[in-house]
Amino acid sequence: MGFIGWIVLGLIAGAIAKAIKPGKQGGGWISTILLGIVGAVLGGWIGSALFKVGINEFWSLSTWLLAIGGALLVLIIWGLVTRKKA
């Protein structure tokens, strides 16, 4: 996939991850794109390392599941890191 493909996949995966895990995560659409792209890369890396499945094609179901799963993982970690302690 090309650079634009990663951005589109990251944007959509980040938006889906925020819809799955709503809450008070900080950031707007720019952080959604960045977290989604990081999550897509992380999901692709984990998928290729553990399951021998990578992110190769844009319209592949495994690509989307790995990207959304990675974005969810990054979103959860981001929420834990940026959580304010009372």
PDB file of N, CA and C in Angstrom:
ATOM      1  N   MET A   1       0.833  -1.180   0.000  1.00  0.00           N
ATOM      2  CA  MET A   1       0.000   0.000   0.000  1.00  0.00           C
ATOM      3  C   MET A   1       0.875   1.240   0.000  1.00  0.00           C
ATOM      4  N   GLY A   2       0.373   2.292  -0.591  1.00  0.00           N
ATOM      5  CA  GLY A   2       1.102   3.537  -0.631  1.00  0.00           C
ATOM      6  C   GLY A   2       0.840   4.398   0.585  1.00  0.00           C
ATOM      7  N   PHE A   3       1.491   5.537   0.598  1.00  0.00           N
ATOM      8  CA  PHE A   3       1.400   6.467   1.723  1.00  0.00           C
ATOM      9  C   PHE A   3      -0.033   6.943   1.937  1.00  0.00           C
ATOM     10  N   ILE A   4      -0.730   7.285   0.860  1.00  0.00           N
ATOM     11  CA  ILE A   4      -2.115   7.749   0.964  1.00  0.00           C
ATOM     12  C   ILE A   4      -3.011   6.624   1.478  1.00  0.00           C
ATOM     13  N   GLY A   5      -2.732   5.395   1.061  1.00  0.00           N
ATOM     14  CA  GLY A   5      -3.489   4.247   1.538  1.00  0.00           C
ATOM     15  C   GLY A   5      -3.354   4.066   3.041  1.00  0.00           C
ATOM     16  N   TRP A   6      -2.130   4.254   3.563  1.00  0.00           N
ATOM     17  CA  TRP A   6      -1.904   4.155   5.014  1.00  0.00           C
ATOM     18  C   TRP A   6      -2.669   5.243   5.755  1.00  0.00           C
ATOM     19  N   ILE A   7      -2.695   6.454   5.204  1.00  0.00           N
ATOM     20  CA  ILE A   7      -3.407   7.550   5.859  1.00  0.00           C
ATOM     21  C   ILE A   7      -4.907   7.280   5.892  1.00  0.00           C
ATOM     22  N   VAL A   8      -5.454   6.827   4.764  1.00  0.00           N
ATOM     23  CA  VAL A   8      -6.885   6.541   4.711  1.00  0.00           C
ATOM     24  C   VAL A   8      -7.232   5.376   5.637  1.00  0.00           C
ATOM     25  N   LEU A   9      -6.425   4.319   5.581  1.00  0.00           N
ATOM     26  CA  LEU A   9      -6.653   3.166   6.456  1.00  0.00           C
ATOM     27  C   LEU A   9      -6.535   3.569   7.921  1.00  0.00           C
ATOM     28  N   GLY A  10      -5.531   4.370   8.250  1.00  0.00           N
ATOM     29  CA  GLY A  10      -5.357   4.834   9.629  1.00  0.00           C
ATOM     30  C   GLY A  10      -6.496   5.708  10.098  1.00  0.00           C
ATOM     31  N   LEU A  11      -6.978   6.583   9.243  1.00  0.00           N
ATOM     32  CA  LEU A  11      -8.098   7.455   9.603  1.00  0.00           C
ATOM     33  C   LEU A  11      -9.346   6.633   9.896  1.00  0.00           C
ATOM     34  N   ILE A  12      -9.649   5.711   9.009  1.00  0.00           N
ATOM     35  CA  ILE A  12     -10.856   4.906   9.189  1.00  0.00           C
ATOM     36  C   ILE A  12     -10.704   3.956  10.377  1.00  0.00           C
ATOM     37  N   ALA A  13      -9.542   3.330  10.505  1.00  0.00           N
ATOM     38  CA  ALA A  13      -9.311   2.415  11.632  1.00  0.00           C
ATOM     39  C   ALA A  13      -9.351   3.171  12.953  1.00  0.00           C
ATOM     40  N   GLY A  14      -8.784   4.355  12.999  1.00  0.00           N
ATOM     41  CA  GLY A  14      -8.834   5.168  14.217  1.00  0.00           C
ATOM     42  C   GLY A  14     -10.246   5.586  14.570  1.00  0.00           C
ATOM     43  N   ALA A  15     -11.039   5.951  13.567  1.00  0.00           N
ATOM     44  CA  ALA A  15     -12.426   6.337  13.816  1.00  0.00           C
ATOM     45  C   ALA A  15     -13.240   5.148  14.305  1.00  0.00           C
ATOM     46  N   ILE A  16     -13.017   3.972  13.718  1.00  0.00           N
ATOM     47  CA  ILE A  16     -13.729   2.775  14.162  1.00  0.00           C
ATOM     48  C   ILE A  16     -13.306   2.409  15.580  1.00  0.00           C
ATOM     49  N   ALA A  17     -12.015   2.530  15.883  1.00  0.00           N
ATOM     50  CA  ALA A  17     -11.529   2.220  17.228  1.00  0.00           C
ATOM     51  C   ALA A  17     -12.133   3.174  18.251  1.00  0.00           C
ATOM     52  N   LYS A  18     -12.260   4.461  17.912  1.00  0.00           N
ATOM     53  CA  LYS A  18     -12.889   5.408  18.837  1.00  0.00           C
ATOM     54  C   LYS A  18     -14.370   5.124  18.997  1.00  0.00           C
ATOM     55  N   ALA A  19     -15.019   4.604  17.944  1.00  0.00           N
ATOM     56  CA  ALA A  19     -16.433   4.245  18.051  1.00  0.00           C
ATOM     57  C   ALA A  19     -16.607   3.003  18.918  1.00  0.00           C
ATOM     58  N   ILE A  20     -15.660   2.071  18.840  1.00  0.00           N
ATOM     59  CA  ILE A  20     -15.739   0.858  19.654  1.00  0.00           C
ATOM     60  C   ILE A  20     -15.463   1.185  21.116  1.00  0.00           C
ATOM     61  N   LYS A  21     -14.496   2.057  21.362  1.00  0.00           N
ATOM     62  CA  LYS A  21     -14.129   2.418  22.729  1.00  0.00           C
ATOM     63  C   LYS A  21     -14.344   3.919  22.935  1.00  0.00           C
ATOM     64  N   PRO A  22     -15.606   4.303  23.110  1.00  0.00           N
ATOM     65  CA  PRO A  22     -15.849   5.730  23.349  1.00  0.00           C
ATOM     66  C   PRO A  22     -15.422   6.114  24.757  1.00  0.00           C
ATOM     67  N   GLY A  23     -15.240   7.372  24.942  1.00  0.00           N
ATOM     68  CA  GLY A  23     -14.847   7.856  26.258  1.00  0.00           C
ATOM     69  C   GLY A  23     -14.177   9.195  26.142  1.00  0.00           C
ATOM     70  N   LYS A  24     -13.404   9.518  27.150  1.00  0.00           N
ATOM     71  CA  LYS A  24     -12.758  10.822  27.194  1.00  0.00           C
ATOM     72  C   LYS A  24     -11.304  10.733  26.786  1.00  0.00           C
ATOM     73  N   GLN A  25     -11.053  10.146  25.627  1.00  0.00           N
ATOM     74  CA  GLN A  25      -9.691  10.197  25.104  1.00  0.00           C
ATOM     75  C   GLN A  25      -9.503  11.573  24.490  1.00  0.00           C
ATOM     76  N   GLY A  26      -8.371  12.159  24.799  1.00  0.00           N
ATOM     77  CA  GLY A  26      -8.110  13.489  24.294  1.00  0.00           C
ATOM     78  C   GLY A  26      -7.788  13.483  22.811  1.00  0.00           C
ATOM     79  N   GLY A  27      -7.936  14.614  22.204  1.00  0.00           N
ATOM     80  CA  GLY A  27      -7.539  14.751  20.818  1.00  0.00           C
ATOM     81  C   GLY A  27      -8.720  14.813  19.875  1.00  0.00           C
ATOM     82  N   GLY A  28      -8.459  15.388  18.755  1.00  0.00           N
ATOM     83  CA  GLY A  28      -9.476  15.508  17.720  1.00  0.00           C
ATOM     84  C   GLY A  28      -9.160  14.601  16.552  1.00  0.00           C
ATOM     85  N   TRP A  29      -9.473  15.080  15.361  1.00  0.00           N
ATOM     86  CA  TRP A  29      -9.323  14.237  14.187  1.00  0.00           C
ATOM     87  C   TRP A  29      -7.870  14.028  13.811  1.00  0.00           C
ATOM     88  N   ILE A  30      -6.983  14.966  14.137  1.00  0.00           N
ATOM     89  CA  ILE A  30      -5.558  14.777  13.826  1.00  0.00           C
ATOM     90  C   ILE A  30      -4.978  13.665  14.685  1.00  0.00           C
ATOM     91  N   SER A  31      -5.313  13.650  15.964  1.00  0.00           N
ATOM     92  CA  SER A  31      -4.820  12.569  16.811  1.00  0.00           C
ATOM     93  C   SER A  31      -5.461  11.239  16.420  1.00  0.00           C
ATOM     94  N   THR A  32      -6.700  11.278  15.932  1.00  0.00           N
ATOM     95  CA  THR A  32      -7.340  10.062  15.445  1.00  0.00           C
ATOM     96  C   THR A  32      -6.566   9.496  14.259  1.00  0.00           C
ATOM     97  N   ILE A  33      -6.148  10.353  13.346  1.00  0.00           N
ATOM     98  CA  ILE A  33      -5.356   9.905  12.195  1.00  0.00           C
ATOM     99  C   ILE A  33      -4.028   9.330  12.674  1.00  0.00           C
ATOM    100  N   LEU A  34      -3.347  10.052  13.540  1.00  0.00           N
ATOM    101  CA  LEU A  34      -2.029   9.597  13.994  1.00  0.00           C
ATOM    102  C   LEU A  34      -2.121   8.297  14.786  1.00  0.00           C
ATOM    103  N   LEU A  35      -3.079   8.209  15.706  1.00  0.00           N
ATOM    104  CA  LEU A  35      -3.252   6.976  16.470  1.00  0.00           C
ATOM    105  C   LEU A  35      -3.682   5.823  15.565  1.00  0.00           C
ATOM    106  N   GLY A  36      -4.508   6.119  14.584  1.00  0.00           N
ATOM    107  CA  GLY A  36      -4.932   5.089  13.644  1.00  0.00           C
ATOM    108  C   GLY A  36      -3.786   4.582  12.786  1.00  0.00           C
ATOM    109  N   ILE A  37      -2.926   5.485  12.307  1.00  0.00           N
ATOM    110  CA  ILE A  37      -1.778   5.079  11.501  1.00  0.00           C
ATOM    111  C   ILE A  37      -0.798   4.266  12.343  1.00  0.00           C
ATOM    112  N   VAL A  38      -0.525   4.744  13.554  1.00  0.00           N
ATOM    113  CA  VAL A  38       0.362   3.992  14.452  1.00  0.00           C
ATOM    114  C   VAL A  38      -0.248   2.632  14.768  1.00  0.00           C
ATOM    115  N   GLY A  39      -1.554   2.613  14.998  1.00  0.00           N
ATOM    116  CA  GLY A  39      -2.238   1.359  15.280  1.00  0.00           C
ATOM    117  C   GLY A  39      -2.226   0.412  14.095  1.00  0.00           C
ATOM    118  N   ALA A  40      -2.398   0.944  12.897  1.00  0.00           N
ATOM    119  CA  ALA A  40      -2.354   0.106  11.697  1.00  0.00           C
ATOM    120  C   ALA A  40      -0.971  -0.508  11.515  1.00  0.00           C
ATOM    121  N   VAL A  41       0.061   0.289  11.725  1.00  0.00           N
ATOM    122  CA  VAL A  41       1.429  -0.226  11.610  1.00  0.00           C
ATOM    123  C   VAL A  41       1.692  -1.259  12.705  1.00  0.00           C
ATOM    124  N   LEU A  42       1.282  -0.954  13.923  1.00  0.00           N
ATOM    125  CA  LEU A  42       1.470  -1.886  15.033  1.00  0.00           C
ATOM    126  C   LEU A  42       0.700  -3.183  14.794  1.00  0.00           C
ATOM    127  N   GLY A  43      -0.546  -3.064  14.347  1.00  0.00           N
ATOM    128  CA  GLY A  43      -1.344  -4.251  14.051  1.00  0.00           C
ATOM    129  C   GLY A  43      -0.731  -5.080  12.939  1.00  0.00           C
ATOM    130  N   GLY A  44      -0.200  -4.424  11.915  1.00  0.00           N
ATOM    131  CA  GLY A  44       0.471  -5.148  10.836  1.00  0.00           C
ATOM    132  C   GLY A  44       1.729  -5.840  11.311  1.00  0.00           C
ATOM    133  N   TRP A  45       2.466  -5.176  12.174  1.00  0.00           N
ATOM    134  CA  TRP A  45       3.700  -5.775  12.695  1.00  0.00           C
ATOM    135  C   TRP A  45       3.384  -6.973  13.587  1.00  0.00           C
ATOM    136  N   ILE A  46       2.406  -6.816  14.481  1.00  0.00           N
ATOM    137  CA  ILE A  46       2.017  -7.926  15.351  1.00  0.00           C
ATOM    138  C   ILE A  46       1.456  -9.082  14.525  1.00  0.00           C
ATOM    139  N   GLY A  47       0.635  -8.748  13.538  1.00  0.00           N
ATOM    140  CA  GLY A  47       0.056  -9.792  12.695  1.00  0.00           C
ATOM    141  C   GLY A  47       1.098 -10.563  11.912  1.00  0.00           C
ATOM    142  N   SER A  48       2.092  -9.858  11.399  1.00  0.00           N
ATOM    143  CA  SER A  48       3.135 -10.557  10.636  1.00  0.00           C
ATOM    144  C   SER A  48       4.078 -11.317  11.557  1.00  0.00           C
ATOM    145  N   ALA A  49       4.326 -10.809  12.761  1.00  0.00           N
ATOM    146  CA  ALA A  49       5.242 -11.485  13.684  1.00  0.00           C
ATOM    147  C   ALA A  49       4.605 -12.712  14.329  1.00  0.00           C
ATOM    148  N   LEU A  50       3.355 -12.597  14.735  1.00  0.00           N
ATOM    149  CA  LEU A  50       2.724 -13.690  15.464  1.00  0.00           C
ATOM    150  C   LEU A  50       1.934 -14.649  14.579  1.00  0.00           C
ATOM    151  N   PHE A  51       1.200 -14.093  13.610  1.00  0.00           N
ATOM    152  CA  PHE A  51       0.270 -14.911  12.835  1.00  0.00           C
ATOM    153  C   PHE A  51       0.682 -15.092  11.378  1.00  0.00           C
ATOM    154  N   LYS A  52       1.803 -14.522  10.984  1.00  0.00           N
ATOM    155  CA  LYS A  52       2.281 -14.577   9.595  1.00  0.00           C
ATOM    156  C   LYS A  52       1.269 -13.985   8.610  1.00  0.00           C
ATOM    157  N   VAL A  53       0.529 -12.970   9.075  1.00  0.00           N
ATOM    158  CA  VAL A  53      -0.429 -12.256   8.241  1.00  0.00           C
ATOM    159  C   VAL A  53      -0.033 -10.791   8.273  1.00  0.00           C
ATOM    160  N   GLY A  54       0.110 -10.171   7.129  1.00  0.00           N
ATOM    161  CA  GLY A  54       0.529  -8.779   7.090  1.00  0.00           C
ATOM    162  C   GLY A  54      -0.530  -7.877   6.489  1.00  0.00           C
ATOM    163  N   ILE A  55      -0.203  -6.623   6.445  1.00  0.00           N
ATOM    164  CA  ILE A  55      -1.077  -5.631   5.828  1.00  0.00           C
ATOM    165  C   ILE A  55      -0.538  -5.386   4.427  1.00  0.00           C
ATOM    166  N   ASN A  56      -1.116  -6.092   3.462  1.00  0.00           N
ATOM    167  CA  ASN A  56      -0.628  -6.000   2.096  1.00  0.00           C
ATOM    168  C   ASN A  56      -1.606  -5.325   1.158  1.00  0.00           C
ATOM    169  N   GLU A  57      -2.871  -5.654   1.275  1.00  0.00           N
ATOM    170  CA  GLU A  57      -3.875  -5.103   0.377  1.00  0.00           C
ATOM    171  C   GLU A  57      -4.868  -4.259   1.167  1.00  0.00           C
ATOM    172  N   PHE A  58      -5.331  -3.200   0.556  1.00  0.00           N
ATOM    173  CA  PHE A  58      -6.237  -2.271   1.227  1.00  0.00           C
ATOM    174  C   PHE A  58      -7.584  -2.913   1.519  1.00  0.00           C
ATOM    175  N   TRP A  59      -8.111  -3.715   0.616  1.00  0.00           N
ATOM    176  CA  TRP A  59      -9.446  -4.272   0.756  1.00  0.00           C
ATOM    177  C   TRP A  59      -9.468  -5.655   1.380  1.00  0.00           C
ATOM    178  N   SER A  60      -8.392  -6.092   1.982  1.00  0.00           N
ATOM    179  CA  SER A  60      -8.336  -7.401   2.622  1.00  0.00           C
ATOM    180  C   SER A  60      -8.936  -7.325   4.023  1.00  0.00           C
ATOM    181  N   LEU A  61      -9.725  -8.341   4.394  1.00  0.00           N
ATOM    182  CA  LEU A  61     -10.344  -8.362   5.718  1.00  0.00           C
ATOM    183  C   LEU A  61      -9.285  -8.425   6.816  1.00  0.00           C
ATOM    184  N   SER A  62      -8.229  -9.195   6.598  1.00  0.00           N
ATOM    185  CA  SER A  62      -7.174  -9.287   7.610  1.00  0.00           C
ATOM    186  C   SER A  62      -6.482  -7.939   7.810  1.00  0.00           C
ATOM    187  N   THR A  63      -6.326  -7.183   6.749  1.00  0.00           N
ATOM    188  CA  THR A  63      -5.738  -5.847   6.861  1.00  0.00           C
ATOM    189  C   THR A  63      -6.579  -4.972   7.771  1.00  0.00           C
ATOM    190  N   TRP A  64      -7.880  -4.966   7.559  1.00  0.00           N
ATOM    191  CA  TRP A  64      -8.765  -4.118   8.346  1.00  0.00           C
ATOM    192  C   TRP A  64      -8.845  -4.575   9.790  1.00  0.00           C
ATOM    193  N   LEU A  65      -8.924  -5.889  10.014  1.00  0.00           N
ATOM    194  CA  LEU A  65      -8.993  -6.386  11.386  1.00  0.00           C
ATOM    195  C   LEU A  65      -7.711  -6.083  12.154  1.00  0.00           C
ATOM    196  N   LEU A  66      -6.569  -6.274  11.506  1.00  0.00           N
ATOM    197  CA  LEU A  66      -5.301  -5.959  12.179  1.00  0.00           C
ATOM    198  C   LEU A  66      -5.168  -4.461  12.438  1.00  0.00           C
ATOM    199  N   ALA A  67      -5.569  -3.633  11.477  1.00  0.00           N
ATOM    200  CA  ALA A  67      -5.462  -2.184  11.654  1.00  0.00           C
ATOM    201  C   ALA A  67      -6.388  -1.691  12.755  1.00  0.00           C
ATOM    202  N   ILE A  68      -7.619  -2.188  12.786  1.00  0.00           N
ATOM    203  CA  ILE A  68      -8.560  -1.764  13.825  1.00  0.00           C
ATOM    204  C   ILE A  68      -8.109  -2.277  15.189  1.00  0.00           C
ATOM    205  N   GLY A  69      -7.658  -3.522  15.253  1.00  0.00           N
ATOM    206  CA  GLY A  69      -7.155  -4.067  16.513  1.00  0.00           C
ATOM    207  C   GLY A  69      -5.949  -3.302  17.017  1.00  0.00           C
ATOM    208  N   GLY A  70      -5.034  -2.971  16.114  1.00  0.00           N
ATOM    209  CA  GLY A  70      -3.864  -2.182  16.507  1.00  0.00           C
ATOM    210  C   GLY A  70      -4.251  -0.786  16.953  1.00  0.00           C
ATOM    211  N   ALA A  71      -5.212  -0.170  16.254  1.00  0.00           N
ATOM    212  CA  ALA A  71      -5.666   1.169  16.644  1.00  0.00           C
ATOM    213  C   ALA A  71      -6.357   1.135  18.000  1.00  0.00           C
ATOM    214  N   LEU A  72      -7.121   0.081  18.265  1.00  0.00           N
ATOM    215  CA  LEU A  72      -7.749  -0.065  19.580  1.00  0.00           C
ATOM    216  C   LEU A  72      -6.705  -0.200  20.672  1.00  0.00           C
ATOM    217  N   LEU A  73      -5.694  -1.007  20.416  1.00  0.00           N
ATOM    218  CA  LEU A  73      -4.613  -1.187  21.391  1.00  0.00           C
ATOM    219  C   LEU A  73      -3.894   0.130  21.656  1.00  0.00           C
ATOM    220  N   VAL A  74      -3.578   0.869  20.608  1.00  0.00           N
ATOM    221  CA  VAL A  74      -2.901   2.163  20.768  1.00  0.00           C
ATOM    222  C   VAL A  74      -3.808   3.153  21.490  1.00  0.00           C
ATOM    223  N   LEU A  75      -5.103   3.119  21.191  1.00  0.00           N
ATOM    224  CA  LEU A  75      -6.047   4.026  21.850  1.00  0.00           C
ATOM    225  C   LEU A  75      -6.155   3.718  23.346  1.00  0.00           C
ATOM    226  N   ILE A  76      -6.163   2.445  23.703  1.00  0.00           N
ATOM    227  CA  ILE A  76      -6.207   2.069  25.119  1.00  0.00           C
ATOM    228  C   ILE A  76      -4.936   2.511  25.829  1.00  0.00           C
ATOM    229  N   ILE A  77      -3.793   2.278  25.197  1.00  0.00           N
ATOM    230  CA  ILE A  77      -2.515   2.698  25.791  1.00  0.00           C
ATOM    231  C   ILE A  77      -2.459   4.214  25.908  1.00  0.00           C
ATOM    232  N   TRP A  78      -2.911   4.917  24.874  1.00  0.00           N
ATOM    233  CA  TRP A  78      -2.934   6.386  24.901  1.00  0.00           C
ATOM    234  C   TRP A  78      -3.821   6.886  26.040  1.00  0.00           C
ATOM    235  N   GLY A  79      -4.968   6.237  26.252  1.00  0.00           N
ATOM    236  CA  GLY A  79      -5.853   6.624  27.355  1.00  0.00           C
ATOM    237  C   GLY A  79      -5.210   6.407  28.709  1.00  0.00           C
ATOM    238  N   LEU A  80      -4.447   5.322  28.850  1.00  0.00           N
ATOM    239  CA  LEU A  80      -3.773   5.061  30.126  1.00  0.00           C
ATOM    240  C   LEU A  80      -2.638   6.044  30.380  1.00  0.00           C
ATOM    241  N   VAL A  81      -1.919   6.410  29.315  1.00  0.00           N
ATOM    242  CA  VAL A  81      -0.782   7.325  29.464  1.00  0.00           C
ATOM    243  C   VAL A  81      -1.246   8.745  29.756  1.00  0.00           C
ATOM    244  N   THR A  82      -2.314   9.181  29.113  1.00  0.00           N
ATOM    245  CA  THR A  82      -2.750  10.567  29.253  1.00  0.00           C
ATOM    246  C   THR A  82      -3.794  10.762  30.352  1.00  0.00           C
ATOM    247  N   ARG A  83      -4.130   9.701  31.055  1.00  0.00           N
ATOM    248  CA  ARG A  83      -5.120   9.804  32.127  1.00  0.00           C
ATOM    249  C   ARG A  83      -4.587  10.667  33.253  1.00  0.00           C
ATOM    250  N   LYS A  84      -5.407  11.587  33.694  1.00  0.00           N
ATOM    251  CA  LYS A  84      -4.998  12.455  34.808  1.00  0.00           C
ATOM    252  C   LYS A  84      -5.343  11.774  36.128  1.00  0.00           C
ATOM    253  N   LYS A  85      -4.423  11.837  37.023  1.00  0.00           N
ATOM    254  CA  LYS A  85      -4.641  11.225  38.332  1.00  0.00           C
ATOM    255  C   LYS A  85      -5.244  12.267  39.280  1.00  0.00           C
ATOM    256  N   ALA A  86      -6.282  11.853  39.966  1.00  0.00           N
ATOM    257  CA  ALA A  86      -6.956  12.778  40.880  1.00  0.00           C
ATOM    258  C   ALA A  86      -6.426  12.641  42.281  1.00  0.00           C
TER     259      ALA A  86
END
